[in-house]
XYZ file of C-alpha atoms in Angstrom:
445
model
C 74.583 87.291 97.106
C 73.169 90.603 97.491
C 71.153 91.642 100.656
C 68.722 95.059 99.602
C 65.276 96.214 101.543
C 61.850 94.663 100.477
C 60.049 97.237 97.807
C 62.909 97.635 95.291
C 65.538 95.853 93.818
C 68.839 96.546 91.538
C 69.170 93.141 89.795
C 68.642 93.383 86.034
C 65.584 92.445 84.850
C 65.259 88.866 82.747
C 66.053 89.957 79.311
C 67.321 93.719 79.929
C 70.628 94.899 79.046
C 72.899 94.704 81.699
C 74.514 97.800 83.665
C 77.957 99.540 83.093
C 78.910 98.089 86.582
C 77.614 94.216 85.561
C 79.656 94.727 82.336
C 82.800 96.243 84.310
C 82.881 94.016 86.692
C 82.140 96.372 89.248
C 80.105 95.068 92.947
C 76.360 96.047 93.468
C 75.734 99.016 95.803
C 74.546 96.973 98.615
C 77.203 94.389 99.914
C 77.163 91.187 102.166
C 78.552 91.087 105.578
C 81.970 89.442 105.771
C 82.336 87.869 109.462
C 85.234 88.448 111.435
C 86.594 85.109 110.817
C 87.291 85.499 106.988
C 89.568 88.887 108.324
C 91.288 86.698 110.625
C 91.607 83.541 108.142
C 93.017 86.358 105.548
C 95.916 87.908 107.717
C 96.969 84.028 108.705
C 96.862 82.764 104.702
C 99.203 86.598 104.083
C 101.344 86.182 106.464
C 102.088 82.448 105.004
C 102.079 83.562 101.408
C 104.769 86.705 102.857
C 107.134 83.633 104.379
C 107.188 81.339 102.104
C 107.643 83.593 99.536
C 110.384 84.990 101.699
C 112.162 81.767 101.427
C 111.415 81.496 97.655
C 113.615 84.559 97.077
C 116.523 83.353 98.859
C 118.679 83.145 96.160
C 118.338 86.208 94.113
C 119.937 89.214 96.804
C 122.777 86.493 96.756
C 123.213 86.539 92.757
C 126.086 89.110 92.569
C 127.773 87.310 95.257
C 127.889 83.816 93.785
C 128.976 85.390 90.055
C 132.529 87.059 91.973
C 132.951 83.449 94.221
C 131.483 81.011 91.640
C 132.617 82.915 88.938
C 129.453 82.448 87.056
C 128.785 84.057 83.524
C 126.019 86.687 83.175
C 123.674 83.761 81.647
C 124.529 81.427 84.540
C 123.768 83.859 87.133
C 120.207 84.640 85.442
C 119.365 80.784 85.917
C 120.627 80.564 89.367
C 117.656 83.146 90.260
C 115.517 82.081 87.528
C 115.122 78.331 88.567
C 112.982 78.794 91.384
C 110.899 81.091 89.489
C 110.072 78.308 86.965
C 109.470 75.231 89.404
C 107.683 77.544 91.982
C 105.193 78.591 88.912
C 104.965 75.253 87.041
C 103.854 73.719 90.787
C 101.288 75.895 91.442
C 99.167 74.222 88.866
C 98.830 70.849 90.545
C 98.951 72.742 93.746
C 96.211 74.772 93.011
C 93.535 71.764 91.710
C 94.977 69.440 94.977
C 93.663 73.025 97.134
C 90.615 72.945 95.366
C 89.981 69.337 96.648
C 91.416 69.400 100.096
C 91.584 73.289 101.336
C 93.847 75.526 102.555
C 93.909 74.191 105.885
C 95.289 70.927 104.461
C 97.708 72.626 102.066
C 99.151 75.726 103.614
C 101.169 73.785 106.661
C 102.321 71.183 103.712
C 103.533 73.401 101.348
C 105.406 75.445 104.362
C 106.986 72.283 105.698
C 108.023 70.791 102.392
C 109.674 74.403 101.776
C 112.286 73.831 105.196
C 113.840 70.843 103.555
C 115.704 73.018 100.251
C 116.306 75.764 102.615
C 118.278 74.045 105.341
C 119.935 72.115 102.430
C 121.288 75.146 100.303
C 122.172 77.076 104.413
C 124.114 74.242 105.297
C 125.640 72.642 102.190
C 124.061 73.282 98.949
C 126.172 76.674 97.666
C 129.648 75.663 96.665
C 128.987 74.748 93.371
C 126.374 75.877 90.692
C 125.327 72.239 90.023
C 124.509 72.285 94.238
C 122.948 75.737 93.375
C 120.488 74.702 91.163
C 119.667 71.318 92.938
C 118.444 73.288 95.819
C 117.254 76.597 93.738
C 115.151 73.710 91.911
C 113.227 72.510 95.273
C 112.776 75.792 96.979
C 110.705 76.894 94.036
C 107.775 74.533 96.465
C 107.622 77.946 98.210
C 106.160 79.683 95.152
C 103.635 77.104 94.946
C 101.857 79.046 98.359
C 99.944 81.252 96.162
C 97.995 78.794 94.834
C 97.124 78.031 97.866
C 96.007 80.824 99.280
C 93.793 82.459 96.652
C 91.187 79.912 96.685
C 91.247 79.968 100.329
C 90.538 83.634 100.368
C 88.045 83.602 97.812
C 85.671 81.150 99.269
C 85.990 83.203 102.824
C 84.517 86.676 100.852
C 81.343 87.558 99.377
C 82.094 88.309 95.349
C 81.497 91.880 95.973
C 84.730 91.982 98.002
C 86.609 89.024 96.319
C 89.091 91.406 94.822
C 90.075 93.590 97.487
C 90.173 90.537 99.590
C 92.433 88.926 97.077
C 94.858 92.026 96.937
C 95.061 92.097 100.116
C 96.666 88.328 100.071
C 98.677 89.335 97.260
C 100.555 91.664 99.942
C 102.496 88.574 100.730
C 104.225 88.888 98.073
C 106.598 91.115 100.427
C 107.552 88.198 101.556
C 110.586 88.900 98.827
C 111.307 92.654 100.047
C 111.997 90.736 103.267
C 114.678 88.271 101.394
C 116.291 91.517 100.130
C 116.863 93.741 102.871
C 118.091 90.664 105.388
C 119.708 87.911 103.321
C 122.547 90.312 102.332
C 123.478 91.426 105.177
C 123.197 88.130 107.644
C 125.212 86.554 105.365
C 127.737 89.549 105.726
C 127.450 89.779 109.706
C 126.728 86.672 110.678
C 127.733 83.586 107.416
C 126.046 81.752 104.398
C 123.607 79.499 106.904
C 122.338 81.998 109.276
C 119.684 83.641 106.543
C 118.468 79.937 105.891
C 118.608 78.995 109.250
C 115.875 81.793 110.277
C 113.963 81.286 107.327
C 113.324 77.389 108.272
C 112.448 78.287 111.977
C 110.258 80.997 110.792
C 108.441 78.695 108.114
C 108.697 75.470 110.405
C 106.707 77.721 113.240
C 104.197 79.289 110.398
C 103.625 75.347 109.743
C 102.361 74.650 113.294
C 100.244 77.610 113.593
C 98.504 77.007 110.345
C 97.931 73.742 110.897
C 96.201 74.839 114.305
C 94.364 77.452 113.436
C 93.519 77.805 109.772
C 89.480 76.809 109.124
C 88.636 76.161 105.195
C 85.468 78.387 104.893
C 82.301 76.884 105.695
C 80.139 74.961 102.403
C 83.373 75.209 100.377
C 82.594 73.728 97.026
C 84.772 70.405 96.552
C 85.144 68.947 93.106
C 84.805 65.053 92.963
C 85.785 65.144 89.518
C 89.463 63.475 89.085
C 92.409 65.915 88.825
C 93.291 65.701 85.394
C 89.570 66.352 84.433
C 88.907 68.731 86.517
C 93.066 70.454 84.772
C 91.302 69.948 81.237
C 88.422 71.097 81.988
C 89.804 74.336 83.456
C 92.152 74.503 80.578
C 89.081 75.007 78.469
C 87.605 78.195 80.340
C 88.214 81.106 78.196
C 89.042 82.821 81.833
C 92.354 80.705 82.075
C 93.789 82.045 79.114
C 92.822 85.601 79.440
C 94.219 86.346 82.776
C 97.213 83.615 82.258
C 98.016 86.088 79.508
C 97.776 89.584 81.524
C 99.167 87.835 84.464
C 102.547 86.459 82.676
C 102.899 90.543 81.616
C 101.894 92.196 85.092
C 102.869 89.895 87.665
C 105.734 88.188 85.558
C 107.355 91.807 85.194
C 107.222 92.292 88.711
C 108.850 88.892 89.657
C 111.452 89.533 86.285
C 112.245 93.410 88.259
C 112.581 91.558 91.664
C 114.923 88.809 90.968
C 116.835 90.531 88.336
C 116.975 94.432 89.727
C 120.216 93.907 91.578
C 122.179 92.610 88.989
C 120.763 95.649 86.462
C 121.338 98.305 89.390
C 124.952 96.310 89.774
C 125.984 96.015 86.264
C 124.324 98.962 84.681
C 124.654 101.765 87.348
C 127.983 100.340 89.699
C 126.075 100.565 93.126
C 127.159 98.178 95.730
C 125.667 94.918 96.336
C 123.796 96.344 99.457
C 122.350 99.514 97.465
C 121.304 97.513 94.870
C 119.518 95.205 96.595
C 117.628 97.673 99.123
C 116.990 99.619 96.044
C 115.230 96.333 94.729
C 112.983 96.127 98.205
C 111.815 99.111 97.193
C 110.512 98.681 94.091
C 108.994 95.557 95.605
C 107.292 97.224 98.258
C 105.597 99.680 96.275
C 104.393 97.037 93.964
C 103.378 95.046 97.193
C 101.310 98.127 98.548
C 99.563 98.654 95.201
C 98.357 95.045 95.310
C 95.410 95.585 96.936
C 94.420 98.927 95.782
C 94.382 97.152 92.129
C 91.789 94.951 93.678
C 90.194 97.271 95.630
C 89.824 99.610 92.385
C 88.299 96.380 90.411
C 85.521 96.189 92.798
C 84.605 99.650 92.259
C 85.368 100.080 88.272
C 85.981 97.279 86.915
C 89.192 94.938 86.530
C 89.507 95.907 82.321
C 90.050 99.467 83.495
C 92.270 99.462 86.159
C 94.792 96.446 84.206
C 94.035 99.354 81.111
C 95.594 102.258 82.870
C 98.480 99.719 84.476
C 100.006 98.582 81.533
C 99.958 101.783 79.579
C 101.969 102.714 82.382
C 104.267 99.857 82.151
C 104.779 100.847 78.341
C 105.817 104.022 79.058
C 108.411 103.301 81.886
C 109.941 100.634 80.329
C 110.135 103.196 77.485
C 111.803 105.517 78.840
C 114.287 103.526 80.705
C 115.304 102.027 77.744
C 117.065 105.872 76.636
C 119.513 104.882 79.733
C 118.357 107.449 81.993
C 120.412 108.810 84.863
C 119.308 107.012 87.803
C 118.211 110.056 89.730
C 115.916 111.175 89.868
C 114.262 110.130 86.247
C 115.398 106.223 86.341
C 113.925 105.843 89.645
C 110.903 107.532 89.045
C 110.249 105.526 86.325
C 111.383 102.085 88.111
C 108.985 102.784 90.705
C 105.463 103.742 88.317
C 106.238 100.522 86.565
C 106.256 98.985 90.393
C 103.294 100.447 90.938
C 101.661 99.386 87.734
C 102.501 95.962 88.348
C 100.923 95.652 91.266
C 97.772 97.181 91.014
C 98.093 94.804 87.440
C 98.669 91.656 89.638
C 95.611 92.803 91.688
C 93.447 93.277 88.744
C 94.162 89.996 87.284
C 92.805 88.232 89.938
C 89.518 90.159 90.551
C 88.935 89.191 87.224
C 89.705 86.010 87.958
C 86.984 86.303 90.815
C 84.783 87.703 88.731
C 84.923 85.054 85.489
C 85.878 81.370 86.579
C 83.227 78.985 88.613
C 83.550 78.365 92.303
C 84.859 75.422 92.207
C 87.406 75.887 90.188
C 89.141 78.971 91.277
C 92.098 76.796 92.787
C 92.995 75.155 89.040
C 92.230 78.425 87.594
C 95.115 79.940 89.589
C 97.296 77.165 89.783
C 97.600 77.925 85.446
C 97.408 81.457 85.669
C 99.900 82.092 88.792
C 102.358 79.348 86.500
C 101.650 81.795 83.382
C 102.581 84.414 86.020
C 105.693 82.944 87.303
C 106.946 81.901 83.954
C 106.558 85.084 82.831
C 109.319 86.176 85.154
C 110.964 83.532 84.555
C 111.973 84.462 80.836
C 113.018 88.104 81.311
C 115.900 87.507 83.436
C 117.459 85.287 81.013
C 116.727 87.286 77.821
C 118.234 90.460 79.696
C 121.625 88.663 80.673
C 121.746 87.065 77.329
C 120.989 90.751 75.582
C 123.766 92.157 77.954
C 126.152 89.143 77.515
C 125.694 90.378 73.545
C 125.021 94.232 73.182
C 126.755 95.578 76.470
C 123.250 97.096 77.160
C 119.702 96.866 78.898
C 118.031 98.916 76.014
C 117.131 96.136 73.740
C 115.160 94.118 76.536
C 113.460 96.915 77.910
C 111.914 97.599 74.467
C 110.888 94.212 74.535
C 109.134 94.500 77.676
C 107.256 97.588 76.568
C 106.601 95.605 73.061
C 104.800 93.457 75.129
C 103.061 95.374 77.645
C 101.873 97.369 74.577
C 100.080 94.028 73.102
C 98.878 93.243 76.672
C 97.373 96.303 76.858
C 95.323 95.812 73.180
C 94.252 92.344 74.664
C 92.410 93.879 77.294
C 90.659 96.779 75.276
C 89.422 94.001 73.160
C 89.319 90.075 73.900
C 89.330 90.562 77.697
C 86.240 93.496 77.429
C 84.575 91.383 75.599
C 84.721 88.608 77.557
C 83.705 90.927 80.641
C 80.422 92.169 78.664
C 79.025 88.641 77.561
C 79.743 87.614 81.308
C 77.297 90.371 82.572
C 74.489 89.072 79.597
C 74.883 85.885 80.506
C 74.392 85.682 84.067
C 71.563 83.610 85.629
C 68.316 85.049 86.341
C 68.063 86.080 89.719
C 65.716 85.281 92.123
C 64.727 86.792 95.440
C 63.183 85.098 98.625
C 62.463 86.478 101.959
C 64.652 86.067 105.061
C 63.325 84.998 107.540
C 63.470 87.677 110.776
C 63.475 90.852 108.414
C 62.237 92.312 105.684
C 65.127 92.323 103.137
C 64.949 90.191 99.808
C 68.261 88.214 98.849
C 68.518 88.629 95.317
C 70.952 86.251 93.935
């Protein structure tokens, strides 16, 4: 809802073509208000995405360590990380339509208190064997599950016209894994194999309380009373589902492929230590985590299509290049870190578009499928590239894949996606403008 002064208006006319910022997705000059409360309801659903996600990432800085104790294979190592990928992805879809019907505030301190359970478990007993490995690998994917959560909590809090900055913003969170890399390492080194998971279930068990205290779902929050599996078909037939499902498996699924899997490539393909590796990894994440927003941010201003445009041609072209087996410095890490980049500001634009495409009340289920697509699309790469190394001795063949890929992401959005974008911005519903009552500004809807 748009708030603009009596006397004029910038709504399209019934029957008019629509404007190049209607058809790019773009907000309206004039924006809504956004009360203090959504800010504060916003840094308490980040900071729960950034821990459980933290405890969702557990198990990849340790990879290297368990292949030289375990001694694991390259493809066994890959699925050690990989598992919680998978389960954290595949639950976000009934997680997502279950936060559709009963909020954030329900969901947030559930998810974060189910997530303690496989944490303490794989601390205190679960990492002897690979069998015990995967048990617990398997249940701490429930941590993954928090984005689901949190994106339809953040989108009903914000006006449309700042849905995808607000959504970015969340999507910082994702940090949450840069945190797993820089600590888990070394506690484990300083202080033994429990204390990592020991801080992570205090940390989570204390987010818990505090969530369930203070988080608000926002005020005339649409609530489905359709039964779940209707409401999962019916979401399954938006054309929105499938669009950003697709981008999001490329731009977020690269970025959880790079962060689970970096190590062992830094390890295997360049000799660093264990340590460099993984702080090497944090990096990449953080860069990816700080372009999050800005992807969103950018949306709102030009349109999702061309900032998830310009991202994946970048992704082509770094994974490109890498592929030649460049020196690590200073080429190889320049061209590690603009795919970083890319993939964030990707991951941002995915979901402004998701903001900007699927109905209210079905943002959660939306996300749930697309943040699965997402997570399965890291899921994949991390096996492939052990598998490819396992066979060839070398990176090169999977990094062509990935820019193979990125390259037919990148036609999908030029076409199907803008498309989709344009009819959206023919098709809205006529607006209509009534007085408010103290002023003299029209609301034009």
């Amino acid at each position: 809802m748009v708030l603009q002064r009596s006397g004029r208006s910038d709504a399209t006319p019934s029957g008019a073509a629509p404007s190049d910022a209607t058809v790019s997705g773009t907000a309206p000059p004039a924006r809504e208000p956004v009360p203090g409360r959504a800010w504060l309801m916003l840094t308490l659903a980040t900071v729960g995405f950034a821990v459980n996600f933290w405890a969702w990432a557990l198990l990849s800085p340790l990879g290297p360590r368990f292949k030289e104790s375990l001694e694991l294979s390259s493809f066994e190592q890959s699925l050690l990380v990989a598992v919680p990928v998978v389960v954290g992805s595949l639950g976000r879809i009934p997680v997502g339509a279950l936060t559709d019907r009963f909020g954030g505030r329900v969901m947030f301190p559930l998810v974060s208190a189910a997530t303690i359970v496989p944490v303490l478990y794989l601390g205190l007993a679960g990492h002897s064997s690979l069998a015990e490995l995967l048990v617990g690998g398997f249940f701490l994917g429930v941590g993954g599950t928090a984005f689901a959560v949190g994106v339809p909590f953040v989108n009903a809090w914000f006006p449309p016209a700042r849905r995808g900055f607000a959504i970015g913003v969340f999507g910082v969170g994702m940090g949450g894994t840069a945190i797993s890399a820089l600590t888990t390492v070394k506690l484990v080194g300083a202080r033994g194999m429990a204390t990592p998971f020991w801080i992570t279930a205090v940390v989570l068990a204390g987010y818990a309380v505090a969530a369930a205290l203070l988080l608000r779902d926002a005020p005339g929050r649409t609530v489905p009373a359709e039964p779940l599996v209707r409401r999962l078909a019916d979401t399954c037939r938006l054309g929105v589902t499938w669009q950003a499902s697709a981008l999001y498996a490329v731009a977020f699924g690269g970025y959880v492929a790079f962060s689970v899997y970096l190590p062992t490539y830094l390890k295997t393909g360049y000799g660093l230590t264990q340590a460099d590796a993984a702080n090497r990894m944090a990096g990449f994440v953080l860069l990816a985590v700080a372009m999050r927003p800005v992807g969103g941010w950018l949306s709102d201003r030009v349109g999702p299509v061309r900032v998830l445009g310009g991202s994946l041609a970048v992704v082509v072209a770094g994974a490109l290049a890498q592929s030649f087996g460049l020196s690590l410095l200073p080429v190889g890490t320049l061209a590690f870190l603009a795919m970083a980049a890319a993939l964030g500001a990707g991951s941002g634009a995915v979901f402004a578009l998701v903001a900007l495409l699927a109905p209210a009340n079905k943002v959660g289920s939306v996300t749930g499928i697309v943040g699965a697509a997402g997570g399965l699309g890291g899921f994949v790469p991390p096996l492939v590239m052990g598998a490819l190394y396992g066979a060839y001795g070398s990176y090169a063949v999977g990094l062509l894949l990935l820019a193979a890929v990125a390259a037919a992401a990148l036609a999908f959005t030029g076409t199907g996606v803008h498309h989709a974008v344009t009819r959206h911005g023919r098709t809205e519903p006529s607006r209509h403008r009534d007085k408010v009552p103290g002023n003299n500004r029209v609301v034009t809807e």
